[in-house]
Short mmCIF file of C-alpha atoms in Angstrom, two decimals:
data_model
loop_
_atom_site.label_atom_id
_atom_site.label_comp_id
_atom_site.label_asym_id
_atom_site.label_seq_id
_atom_site.Cartn_x
_atom_site.Cartn_y
_atom_site.Cartn_z
CA MET A 1 44.01 41.02 35.39
CA THR A 2 45.50 43.99 34.03
CA GLU A 3 45.98 46.64 31.02
CA ARG A 4 49.70 46.68 29.68
CA THR A 5 51.77 48.13 27.14
CA CYS A 6 53.66 45.64 25.31
CA PRO A 7 58.16 46.84 24.86
CA ILE A 8 58.41 45.25 21.86
CA CYS A 9 55.16 46.45 19.77
CA GLU A 10 53.83 49.14 21.94
CA GLY A 11 50.54 47.75 21.55
CA LYS A 12 48.26 47.37 24.88
CA PHE A 13 47.07 43.80 25.66
CA THR A 14 45.11 42.35 28.39
CA ALA A 15 47.79 40.34 31.00
CA GLN A 16 46.11 36.79 30.40
CA ARG A 17 49.01 35.62 33.90
CA VAL A 18 50.77 38.10 36.49
CA THR A 19 54.35 36.82 33.37
CA SER A 20 52.66 37.75 31.25
CA LEU A 21 55.65 40.29 29.16
CA THR A 22 54.63 40.50 25.75
CA CYS A 23 51.06 40.17 24.02
CA GLY A 24 51.75 37.02 21.68
CA ALA A 25 54.23 35.06 20.49
CA ALA A 26 55.89 37.05 17.57
CA CYS A 27 56.73 39.97 20.13
CA SER A 28 57.64 37.19 22.76
CA ASN A 29 60.14 35.63 19.89
CA LYS A 30 61.46 39.68 19.29
CA ALA A 31 61.62 40.11 22.98
CA LYS A 32 64.15 36.96 22.88
CA LYS A 33 66.20 37.74 20.32
CA LEU A 34 66.70 41.39 21.72
CA ARG A 35 68.20 39.52 25.47
CA SER A 36 70.64 38.26 23.32
CA ALA A 37 71.22 41.33 21.84
CA ILE A 38 71.19 43.08 24.61
CA LYS A 39 73.91 40.00 27.34
CA ALA A 40 76.00 40.20 23.49
CA PHE A 41 75.97 44.05 23.37
CA ASN A 42 77.13 43.99 27.44
CA GLU A 43 79.35 41.18 26.75
CA GLY A 44 81.34 44.06 24.68
CA LYS A 45 80.75 41.77 20.99
CA ARG A 46 78.05 43.96 19.34
CA GLU A 47 77.63 47.35 19.31
CA LEU A 48 73.43 48.45 19.09
CA ARG A 49 71.36 51.09 16.82
CA PRO A 50 69.92 54.06 18.90
CA ALA A 51 66.47 52.34 18.33
CA THR A 52 67.27 48.42 19.72
CA LEU A 53 68.68 50.08 22.80
CA GLU A 54 65.46 51.81 23.12
CA GLN A 55 63.62 49.19 22.62
CA ALA A 56 66.26 47.29 24.83
CA MET A 57 65.89 49.63 27.71
CA ARG A 58 61.44 49.56 27.24
CA LEU A 59 62.06 45.30 27.91
CA LEU A 60 63.91 45.63 30.60
CA GLU A 61 61.79 47.91 32.79
CA ALA A 62 58.88 45.93 31.53
CA ASP A 63 61.32 43.32 33.58
CA GLU A 64 60.84 45.13 36.56
CA VAL A 65 57.18 45.30 36.45
CA ILE A 66 56.41 41.73 36.18
CA SER A 67 59.17 41.41 38.88
CA ALA A 68 57.14 43.73 41.39
CA ALA A 69 54.27 42.20 39.93
CA LYS A 70 55.33 38.35 41.37
CA VAL A 71 56.43 40.24 44.67
CA GLN A 72 52.47 41.54 45.42
CA ARG A 73 50.90 37.91 44.99
CA PRO A 74 49.50 36.50 47.88
CA GLN A 75 51.54 34.09 49.45
CA ARG A 76 50.48 30.57 49.36
CA VAL A 77 49.24 29.40 52.73
CA LEU A 78 50.16 26.26 54.71
CA PHE A 79 47.12 24.44 56.11
CA ASP A 80 48.06 22.47 59.59
CA ASP A 81 47.95 19.34 58.21
CA GLU A 82 50.41 20.65 55.05
CA VAL A 83 53.13 20.73 57.98
CA ASP A 84 56.86 19.15 57.14
CA ASP A 85 56.16 15.76 59.11
CA PRO A 86 59.11 13.07 57.79
CA ALA A 87 56.73 10.12 58.94
CA GLU A 88 53.16 11.19 56.94
CA ASP A 89 55.34 12.03 53.97
CA ARG A 90 57.26 8.80 54.09
CA ARG A 91 53.89 7.07 54.05
CA TRP A 92 52.93 9.43 51.13
CA ARG A 93 55.73 8.83 48.68
CA ASN A 94 55.64 4.47 49.99
CA ALA A 95 52.38 4.64 49.03
CA TYR A 96 52.60 6.33 45.97
CA ALA A 97 55.43 4.01 44.89
CA ARG A 98 52.73 0.60 45.59
CA ARG A 99 50.49 2.31 43.84
CA GLN A 100 53.06 3.14 40.58
CA ALA A 101 54.15 -0.87 41.32
CA ILE A 102 50.87 -1.53 40.94
CA GLU A 103 49.67 -0.51 37.90
CA ARG A 104 52.98 -1.18 36.16
CA LYS A 105 52.37 -4.78 36.83
CA TRP A 106 48.97 -4.13 35.62
CA MET A 107 50.33 -2.84 32.02
CA ARG A 108 52.93 -5.33 32.09
CA ASP A 109 50.07 -8.42 32.06
CA TRP A 110 47.75 -6.28 29.54
CA ARG A 111 50.81 -6.27 27.37
CA GLU A 112 51.23 -9.73 27.85
CA ALA A 113 48.01 -10.87 26.98
CA ASN A 114 48.09 -8.50 23.33
CA TYR A 115 51.20 -9.87 22.42
CA ARG A 116 49.82 -13.52 22.81
CA LEU A 117 47.16 -12.88 21.31
CA ALA A 118 48.79 -11.12 17.88
CA LEU A 119 50.53 -13.96 17.52
CA ARG A 120 47.36 -16.18 17.87
CA TYR A 121 45.44 -14.20 16.09
CA LEU A 122 49.00 -14.31 13.27
CA ASN A 123 48.86 -17.86 13.61
CA GLU A 124 44.65 -18.60 12.92
CA GLY A 125 45.38 -16.24 10.22
CA LYS A 126 42.40 -13.41 11.25
CA ARG A 127 42.62 -9.95 9.83
CA LEU A 128 44.66 -8.10 12.93
CA PRO A 129 43.26 -4.34 14.87
CA MET A 130 44.39 -1.40 13.75
CA TRP A 131 46.22 -0.96 17.51
CA MET A 132 48.76 -3.51 16.07
CA THR A 133 51.33 -2.16 14.30
CA GLU A 134 54.78 -3.72 12.57
CA ARG A 135 56.07 -2.50 16.16
CA PHE A 136 54.08 -4.39 18.58
CA LEU A 137 53.82 -8.23 16.64
CA ALA A 138 57.72 -7.53 16.31
CA LYS A 139 57.91 -7.04 20.37
CA ALA A 140 55.58 -9.90 20.41
CA HIS A 141 57.11 -12.67 18.28
CA ALA A 142 60.57 -10.86 21.04
CA ALA A 143 58.08 -12.08 23.73
CA TYR A 144 57.93 -15.48 22.33
CA PRO A 145 60.37 -16.58 20.12
CA GLY A 146 59.52 -19.73 19.91
CA GLY A 147 55.75 -19.48 18.88
CA LEU A 148 52.96 -19.86 21.52
CA PRO A 149 52.85 -21.38 25.00
CA PRO A 150 50.38 -23.94 25.03
CA LEU A 151 46.97 -22.83 26.58
CA THR A 152 46.01 -25.07 29.61
#
């Protein structure tokens, strides 16, 4: 990537992304505070010291550099098969919805089977696995308030 100067600490760093503005988390937090101070200054709610104004100007200049770098990024190219086709989009959405419905049914069935297993373990006095928490057991009792149905 490119080497940049941090507008907060004025240290050199290698940007990991096009949008990287500061050298790290500490400077990022300082930049957020500086932005809020700039906003308050622009609204006339506070005054800024000359050193803070200088830092604010460096931050605004760095913002311009980032904006220019974003503009220079290559645009995403659409392939012929990615053209807008409402029917194709609807088919994909419906297929995704069907898959989600099937997975929800699987999870519901799995949960019900484990509720029955938990209650059977409790009735037989077996040691419960670690994943059978108090909350899980409460849900199992809520799912089967009268106890387990008879095995068929």
